[in-house]
Amino acid sequence: MLQVEKQAEPHHQEAACTFNCSEQVEDAIRTTVQTKRIRVSEFFQDFDRLRSGFITKSQFIRCLDQNLNIKLTPDDYYSLTEKYAIQGNMVNYKLFCDFIDQVFYHNDVSSDPSTRLIPPHKYLGTIRSVRPLSSSSEYQLQALLERLQRYYQFRGISLRKCYEDFDKHHVGLITVSQFFRSFPGPPDLEQSEIEFLAKKYEDPKRPHLLNYLNFHQDVQNFRKGCIDASKDMLQPLLLKEPALPEHTLEEILEKVRAIVFRNGIRTTEFFKDHDKLRSGFITENQFICGLSMAVGRQAQLCRTEILRLAEHYRQQDGRVAYKDFCNQVEKGTF
């Protein structure tokens, strides 16, 4: 028994390693598929005429390699086929396609879906270059990005447009020489500062290649931060609307009555189109719209005053007795 348990331990470790490796491979495949706007299942269905959802391992690898043009190592292929393999030499490609195309992990219903999202990259096909810098270098980087952001915003320069011609495959990577050649910096920018940026945004896995989309994204984020900060600074300076003096209900009716008498307005004409049965009652929204069209601008009624009138003539069923209002403002009856 001890020997069996000892022999089982490496099997569990190998299975866990295969599962972790397959997740990394799936993330890379998902990024490639999203970048190229590919429907993965369409390519696998050519090998599955009966739409059973299963193909052989060789067909699965051939589809990834030739049709999707995804180059993986033999270990990556092994981890994927072992994860989705079933009895014999068959692979469940439908389960693989569902996992690649999904937005969040739908099998786990015990937690909030918003916490299980699979976030896409800012720019598909790229990875975030992580270059730890000292505190002084980070401060220098922030000052340099602020300086470049002001220059680009003033001249309407887009970093992404400057380097897209070098990035023919749209992977977000260019060479260091191409970065120096087309760098759209201000004239007084020193060479050492450009070299500092090139060192910061160099791709961590591909030497001598630089991720210009990360640089572009940082400049854009810095610009958004500056815009939000300027809005916060200008907010206290914005003139607030002066508080209008509150009028009593009788004063509001007197204003309306004066405008109706002066201009000879027949207020019922603005309400009866909503009252097909001539019952004398309309909805609150219809009353507000009709009153605004009739005397709202001429009597300089604010929304609060119109709502007060609607509340005063509102019945128990929620409708408004517009005929009582018209009689009161046109004839002066109570």
Tab-separated table of C-alpha atoms in Angstrom:
chain	number	residue	atom	x	y	z
A	1	MET	CA	0.000	0.000	0.000
A	2	LEU	CA	2.807	2.370	0.782
A	3	GLN	CA	4.367	1.756	-2.579
A	4	VAL	CA	1.078	2.467	-4.340
A	5	GLU	CA	0.646	5.746	-2.436
A	6	LYS	CA	4.187	6.793	-3.239
A	7	GLN	CA	3.663	6.053	-6.884
A	8	ALA	CA	0.389	8.026	-6.923
A	9	GLU	CA	1.957	11.248	-5.616
A	10	PRO	CA	3.934	12.070	-8.793
A	11	HIS	CA	0.778	11.412	-10.849
A	12	HIS	CA	-1.175	14.041	-8.874
A	13	GLN	CA	1.686	16.516	-9.121
A	14	GLU	CA	1.905	15.943	-12.873
A	15	ALA	CA	-1.867	16.458	-13.250
A	16	ALA	CA	-1.738	19.717	-11.281
A	17	CYS	CA	1.198	20.943	-13.347
A	18	THR	CA	-0.644	20.044	-16.554
A	19	PHE	CA	-3.744	21.941	-15.411
A	20	ASN	CA	-1.784	25.084	-14.513
A	21	CYS	CA	0.187	24.997	-17.763
A	22	SER	CA	-2.986	24.523	-19.806
A	23	GLU	CA	-4.544	27.622	-18.218
A	24	GLN	CA	-1.574	29.729	-19.281
A	25	VAL	CA	-1.765	28.316	-22.800
A	26	GLU	CA	-5.506	28.984	-22.947
A	27	ASP	CA	-4.987	32.597	-21.911
A	28	ALA	CA	-2.456	33.022	-24.721
A	29	ILE	CA	-4.808	31.387	-27.227
A	30	ARG	CA	-7.715	33.553	-26.062
A	31	THR	CA	-5.659	36.711	-26.621
A	32	THR	CA	-4.674	35.560	-30.115
A	33	VAL	CA	-8.248	34.634	-31.004
A	34	GLN	CA	-9.603	37.980	-29.791
A	35	THR	CA	-6.901	39.830	-31.673
A	36	LYS	CA	-7.651	38.080	-34.982
A	37	ARG	CA	-11.445	38.020	-34.380
A	38	ILE	CA	-11.559	34.240	-34.935
A	39	ARG	CA	-14.439	31.873	-34.237
A	40	VAL	CA	-12.569	28.866	-32.973
A	41	SER	CA	-15.371	26.320	-33.352
A	42	GLU	CA	-15.687	26.900	-37.109
A	43	PHE	CA	-12.284	25.321	-37.775
A	44	PHE	CA	-12.839	22.274	-35.579
A	45	GLN	CA	-16.208	21.498	-37.176
A	46	ASP	CA	-14.498	20.660	-40.476
A	47	PHE	CA	-13.156	17.536	-38.773
A	48	ASP	CA	-16.449	16.809	-37.015
A	49	ARG	CA	-19.057	16.182	-39.709
A	50	LEU	CA	-21.536	14.653	-37.282
A	51	ARG	CA	-21.174	17.607	-34.863
A	52	SER	CA	-20.510	15.253	-31.996
A	53	GLY	CA	-18.109	17.657	-30.307
A	54	PHE	CA	-15.169	15.236	-30.452
A	55	ILE	CA	-12.161	14.953	-32.752
A	56	THR	CA	-8.879	13.088	-32.549
A	57	LYS	CA	-5.813	14.506	-30.839
A	58	SER	CA	-3.951	14.789	-34.110
A	59	GLN	CA	-6.829	16.724	-35.678
A	60	PHE	CA	-6.983	19.007	-32.628
A	61	ILE	CA	-3.272	19.799	-32.864
A	62	ARG	CA	-3.439	20.195	-36.655
A	63	CYS	CA	-6.293	22.689	-36.343
A	64	LEU	CA	-4.419	24.810	-33.807
A	65	ASP	CA	-1.195	24.688	-35.787
A	66	GLN	CA	-2.360	25.114	-39.387
A	67	ASN	CA	-5.810	26.699	-39.396
A	68	LEU	CA	-5.495	29.023	-36.396
A	69	ASN	CA	-1.772	29.544	-36.984
A	70	ILE	CA	-1.028	29.226	-33.272
A	71	LYS	CA	2.488	27.990	-32.632
A	72	LEU	CA	2.832	26.059	-29.379
A	73	THR	CA	5.497	23.868	-27.874
A	74	PRO	CA	5.023	20.092	-27.589
A	75	ASP	CA	4.495	20.519	-23.831
A	76	ASP	CA	1.704	23.017	-24.486
A	77	TYR	CA	0.011	20.647	-26.898
A	78	TYR	CA	0.331	17.856	-24.378
A	79	SER	CA	-1.204	19.895	-21.553
A	80	LEU	CA	-4.175	20.907	-23.707
A	81	THR	CA	-4.892	17.450	-25.074
A	82	GLU	CA	-4.618	15.894	-21.631
A	83	LYS	CA	-7.035	18.409	-20.143
A	84	TYR	CA	-9.752	17.917	-22.769
A	85	ALA	CA	-9.055	14.261	-23.596
A	86	ILE	CA	-11.737	11.613	-23.110
A	87	GLN	CA	-11.678	7.893	-23.573
A	88	GLY	CA	-9.258	6.720	-26.187
A	89	ASN	CA	-7.673	9.183	-28.595
A	90	MET	CA	-10.523	11.736	-28.702
A	91	VAL	CA	-10.598	15.371	-27.551
A	92	ASN	CA	-13.663	17.374	-26.504
A	93	TYR	CA	-13.103	20.444	-28.669
A	94	LYS	CA	-16.508	21.988	-27.824
A	95	LEU	CA	-15.531	22.300	-24.195
A	96	PHE	CA	-12.260	23.905	-25.285
A	97	CYS	CA	-14.084	26.398	-27.559
A	98	ASP	CA	-16.550	27.311	-24.808
A	99	PHE	CA	-13.692	28.013	-22.445
A	100	ILE	CA	-11.872	30.181	-25.011
A	101	ASP	CA	-14.972	32.164	-26.022
A	102	GLN	CA	-16.490	32.684	-22.598
A	103	VAL	CA	-16.523	36.027	-20.836
A	104	PHE	CA	-16.563	34.656	-17.291
A	105	TYR	CA	-16.441	31.301	-15.565
A	106	HIS	CA	-20.108	30.288	-15.783
A	107	ASN	CA	-19.821	26.934	-14.010
A	108	ASP	CA	-19.263	28.531	-10.613
A	109	VAL	CA	-22.691	29.797	-9.516
A	110	SER	CA	-21.792	30.259	-5.863
A	111	SER	CA	-20.065	33.632	-6.286
A	112	ASP	CA	-20.763	36.930	-8.002
A	113	PRO	CA	-20.114	36.728	-11.797
A	114	SER	CA	-18.501	40.190	-11.761
A	115	THR	CA	-15.714	38.805	-9.579
A	116	ARG	CA	-14.997	35.968	-12.046
A	117	LEU	CA	-14.517	37.977	-15.210
A	118	ILE	CA	-11.782	37.122	-17.683
A	119	PRO	CA	-10.474	40.600	-18.450
A	120	PRO	CA	-9.054	41.110	-21.954
A	121	HIS	CA	-5.838	42.982	-22.510
A	122	LYS	CA	-5.921	46.726	-22.976
A	123	TYR	CA	-4.578	46.144	-26.449
A	124	LEU	CA	-5.026	42.610	-27.698
A	125	GLY	CA	-1.893	40.688	-28.478
A	126	THR	CA	0.283	42.621	-26.031
A	127	ILE	CA	1.439	42.104	-22.485
A	128	ARG	CA	2.220	44.643	-19.835
A	129	SER	CA	5.966	45.135	-19.510
A	130	VAL	CA	6.900	45.145	-15.858
A	131	ARG	CA	10.144	46.952	-15.204
A	132	PRO	CA	10.551	47.738	-11.504
A	133	LEU	CA	12.128	51.138	-11.013
A	134	SER	CA	13.373	52.971	-7.983
A	135	SER	CA	11.318	55.731	-6.391
A	136	SER	CA	13.453	58.441	-7.978
A	137	SER	CA	13.152	56.787	-11.397
A	138	GLU	CA	9.383	56.503	-11.045
A	139	TYR	CA	9.206	60.190	-10.183
A	140	GLN	CA	11.342	60.957	-13.223
A	141	LEU	CA	9.039	58.824	-15.378
A	142	GLN	CA	5.907	60.602	-14.149
A	143	ALA	CA	7.469	64.011	-14.816
A	144	LEU	CA	8.519	62.894	-18.296
A	145	LEU	CA	5.062	61.504	-19.117
A	146	GLU	CA	3.447	64.738	-17.961
A	147	ARG	CA	5.772	66.726	-20.171
A	148	LEU	CA	5.118	64.502	-23.188
A	149	GLN	CA	1.374	64.484	-22.567
A	150	ARG	CA	1.183	68.280	-22.719
A	151	TYR	CA	3.247	68.316	-25.905
A	152	TYR	CA	1.145	65.610	-27.613
A	153	GLN	CA	-2.146	67.158	-26.560
A	154	PHE	CA	-1.142	70.616	-27.800
A	155	ARG	CA	0.000	69.305	-31.201
A	156	GLY	CA	-2.607	66.558	-31.561
A	157	ILE	CA	-0.044	63.742	-31.807
A	158	SER	CA	-1.043	60.098	-31.366
A	159	LEU	CA	1.758	57.738	-30.384
A	160	ARG	CA	-0.132	54.788	-31.725
A	161	LYS	CA	-0.387	56.319	-35.208
A	162	CYS	CA	3.338	57.138	-35.239
A	163	TYR	CA	4.387	53.489	-34.816
A	164	GLU	CA	1.573	51.538	-36.504
A	165	ASP	CA	3.423	51.444	-39.846
A	166	PHE	CA	6.272	49.489	-38.219
A	167	ASP	CA	3.839	47.074	-36.532
A	168	LYS	CA	2.617	45.220	-39.635
A	169	HIS	CA	1.280	42.248	-37.681
A	170	HIS	CA	-0.454	44.418	-35.047
A	171	VAL	CA	1.191	42.755	-32.082
A	172	GLY	CA	2.148	45.998	-30.347
A	173	LEU	CA	5.894	45.440	-30.694
A	174	ILE	CA	8.560	47.361	-32.603
A	175	THR	CA	12.333	47.330	-32.521
A	176	VAL	CA	14.306	49.739	-30.403
A	177	SER	CA	15.782	51.387	-33.509
A	178	GLN	CA	12.285	51.971	-34.893
A	179	PHE	CA	11.296	53.516	-31.578
A	180	PHE	CA	14.191	55.971	-31.741
A	181	ARG	CA	13.652	56.671	-35.429
A	182	SER	CA	10.028	57.784	-35.155
A	183	PHE	CA	9.888	59.082	-31.597
A	184	PRO	CA	7.631	62.203	-31.684
A	185	GLY	CA	9.220	64.044	-28.794
A	186	PRO	CA	9.687	67.770	-28.199
A	187	PRO	CA	12.885	69.305	-29.622
A	188	ASP	CA	14.424	69.931	-26.201
A	189	LEU	CA	14.090	66.281	-25.146
A	190	GLU	CA	17.481	64.770	-24.340
A	191	GLN	CA	18.751	61.489	-25.747
A	192	SER	CA	19.141	60.028	-22.260
A	193	GLU	CA	15.432	60.569	-21.587
A	194	ILE	CA	14.478	58.691	-24.757
A	195	GLU	CA	16.798	55.849	-23.742
A	196	PHE	CA	15.149	55.835	-20.322
A	197	LEU	CA	11.720	55.359	-21.958
A	198	ALA	CA	13.054	52.609	-24.218
A	199	LYS	CA	14.434	50.761	-21.197
A	200	LYS	CA	11.174	51.138	-19.305
A	201	TYR	CA	8.917	49.790	-22.078
A	202	GLU	CA	11.181	47.042	-23.405
A	203	ASP	CA	9.319	43.769	-23.721
A	204	PRO	CA	10.237	41.447	-20.835
A	205	LYS	CA	10.156	38.240	-22.908
A	206	ARG	CA	11.514	39.462	-26.240
A	207	PRO	CA	14.852	41.260	-26.145
A	208	HIS	CA	15.465	44.253	-28.405
A	209	LEU	CA	11.696	44.673	-28.893
A	210	LEU	CA	9.699	47.488	-27.366
A	211	ASN	CA	6.002	47.582	-26.482
A	212	TYR	CA	4.876	50.945	-27.803
A	213	LEU	CA	1.208	50.313	-26.961
A	214	ASN	CA	2.036	50.273	-23.260
A	215	PHE	CA	3.771	53.612	-23.692
A	216	HIS	CA	0.768	54.974	-25.581
A	217	GLN	CA	-1.634	53.691	-22.918
A	218	ASP	CA	0.346	55.308	-20.080
A	219	VAL	CA	0.307	58.658	-21.856
A	220	GLN	CA	-3.446	58.342	-22.430
A	221	ASN	CA	-4.072	57.434	-18.788
A	222	PHE	CA	-1.968	60.379	-17.671
A	223	ARG	CA	-4.004	62.629	-19.934
A	224	LYS	CA	-7.279	61.342	-18.491
A	225	GLY	CA	-5.930	61.912	-14.996
A	226	CYS	CA	-5.055	65.494	-15.866
A	227	ILE	CA	-8.521	66.098	-17.326
A	228	ASP	CA	-10.224	64.690	-14.231
A	229	ALA	CA	-7.990	66.769	-11.981
A	230	SER	CA	-8.763	69.948	-13.933
A	231	LYS	CA	-12.479	69.221	-13.625
A	232	ASP	CA	-12.124	68.819	-9.875
A	233	MET	CA	-10.244	72.105	-9.662
A	234	LEU	CA	-12.788	73.967	-11.769
A	235	GLN	CA	-15.796	72.522	-9.983
A	236	PRO	CA	-15.712	74.969	-7.003
A	237	LEU	CA	-15.279	77.868	-9.443
A	238	LEU	CA	-18.433	77.097	-11.411
A	239	LEU	CA	-21.190	79.558	-10.727
A	240	LYS	CA	-24.105	77.949	-8.998
A	241	GLU	CA	-27.611	78.842	-9.978
A	242	PRO	CA	-29.084	81.420	-7.627
A	243	ALA	CA	-31.746	80.024	-5.359
A	244	LEU	CA	-35.142	81.211	-6.510
A	245	PRO	CA	-37.504	82.559	-3.859
A	246	GLU	CA	-40.297	80.159	-3.002
A	247	HIS	CA	-43.795	81.330	-3.852
A	248	THR	CA	-47.025	80.287	-2.294
A	249	LEU	CA	-49.649	78.453	-4.284
A	250	GLU	CA	-51.786	81.580	-4.574
A	251	GLU	CA	-48.811	83.602	-5.885
A	252	ILE	CA	-48.135	80.955	-8.530
A	253	LEU	CA	-51.766	80.962	-9.615
A	254	GLU	CA	-51.738	84.759	-9.723
A	255	LYS	CA	-48.736	84.732	-12.091
A	256	VAL	CA	-50.473	82.259	-14.383
A	257	ARG	CA	-53.745	84.179	-14.196
A	258	ALA	CA	-52.034	87.435	-15.187
A	259	ILE	CA	-50.351	85.876	-18.234
A	260	VAL	CA	-53.596	84.163	-19.310
A	261	PHE	CA	-55.562	87.416	-19.052
A	262	ARG	CA	-52.886	89.530	-20.731
A	263	ASN	CA	-52.308	87.228	-23.745
A	264	GLY	CA	-55.825	85.826	-24.003
A	265	ILE	CA	-54.674	82.207	-23.644
A	266	ARG	CA	-57.291	79.462	-23.658
A	267	THR	CA	-55.588	76.964	-21.394
A	268	THR	CA	-58.080	74.167	-22.048
A	269	GLU	CA	-56.824	73.903	-25.628
A	270	PHE	CA	-53.480	72.610	-24.333
A	271	PHE	CA	-55.069	69.855	-22.225
A	272	LYS	CA	-58.149	68.570	-24.038
A	273	ASP	CA	-56.129	66.719	-26.706
A	274	HIS	CA	-55.057	64.366	-23.903
A	275	ASP	CA	-58.660	63.988	-22.690
A	276	LYS	CA	-60.476	62.167	-25.488
A	277	LEU	CA	-63.559	61.497	-23.349
A	278	ARG	CA	-63.674	65.067	-21.990
A	279	SER	CA	-63.742	63.778	-18.429
A	280	GLY	CA	-61.733	66.708	-17.083
A	281	PHE	CA	-58.880	64.486	-15.865
A	282	ILE	CA	-55.476	63.693	-17.402
A	283	THR	CA	-52.271	62.163	-16.149
A	284	GLU	CA	-49.694	64.146	-14.235
A	285	ASN	CA	-47.143	64.059	-17.057
A	286	GLN	CA	-49.745	65.268	-19.535
A	287	PHE	CA	-50.671	68.118	-17.203
A	288	ILE	CA	-47.022	69.137	-16.793
A	289	CYS	CA	-46.412	69.090	-20.562
A	290	GLY	CA	-49.584	71.052	-21.310
A	291	LEU	CA	-48.914	73.684	-18.651
A	292	SER	CA	-45.318	74.116	-19.816
A	293	MET	CA	-46.456	74.668	-23.391
A	294	ALA	CA	-49.268	77.039	-22.383
A	295	VAL	CA	-47.667	79.469	-19.939
A	296	GLY	CA	-44.469	77.842	-18.677
A	297	ARG	CA	-42.061	80.179	-20.440
A	298	GLN	CA	-44.197	83.315	-20.397
A	299	ALA	CA	-45.005	83.050	-16.700
A	300	GLN	CA	-41.418	81.962	-15.937
A	301	LEU	CA	-42.540	78.909	-14.023
A	302	CYS	CA	-39.810	76.638	-12.719
A	303	ARG	CA	-40.256	72.893	-12.494
A	304	THR	CA	-40.858	73.055	-8.752
A	305	GLU	CA	-43.778	75.444	-9.209
A	306	ILE	CA	-45.308	73.297	-11.961
A	307	LEU	CA	-45.036	70.234	-9.742
A	308	ARG	CA	-46.724	72.125	-6.908
A	309	LEU	CA	-49.661	72.942	-9.174
A	310	ALA	CA	-49.887	69.316	-10.324
A	311	GLU	CA	-49.838	68.121	-6.720
A	312	HIS	CA	-52.556	70.598	-5.725
A	313	TYR	CA	-54.984	69.383	-8.409
A	314	ARG	CA	-54.081	65.690	-8.154
A	315	GLN	CA	-56.954	63.329	-7.355
A	316	GLN	CA	-56.896	60.143	-5.318
A	317	ASP	CA	-56.451	57.980	-8.405
A	318	GLY	CA	-53.310	59.925	-9.415
A	319	ARG	CA	-54.889	61.907	-12.245
A	320	VAL	CA	-54.986	65.706	-12.345
A	321	ALA	CA	-58.206	67.743	-12.605
A	322	TYR	CA	-57.124	70.135	-15.335
A	323	LYS	CA	-60.616	71.648	-15.743
A	324	ASP	CA	-60.559	72.948	-12.169
A	325	PHE	CA	-57.181	74.532	-12.888
A	326	CYS	CA	-58.417	76.135	-16.128
A	327	ASN	CA	-61.540	77.499	-14.454
A	328	GLN	CA	-59.499	78.991	-11.658
A	329	VAL	CA	-56.925	80.761	-13.857
A	330	GLU	CA	-59.362	81.856	-16.609
A	331	LYS	CA	-62.445	82.803	-14.592
A	332	GLY	CA	-60.921	83.322	-11.174
A	333	THR	CA	-63.325	80.883	-9.535
A	334	PHE	CA	-62.401	78.764	-6.516
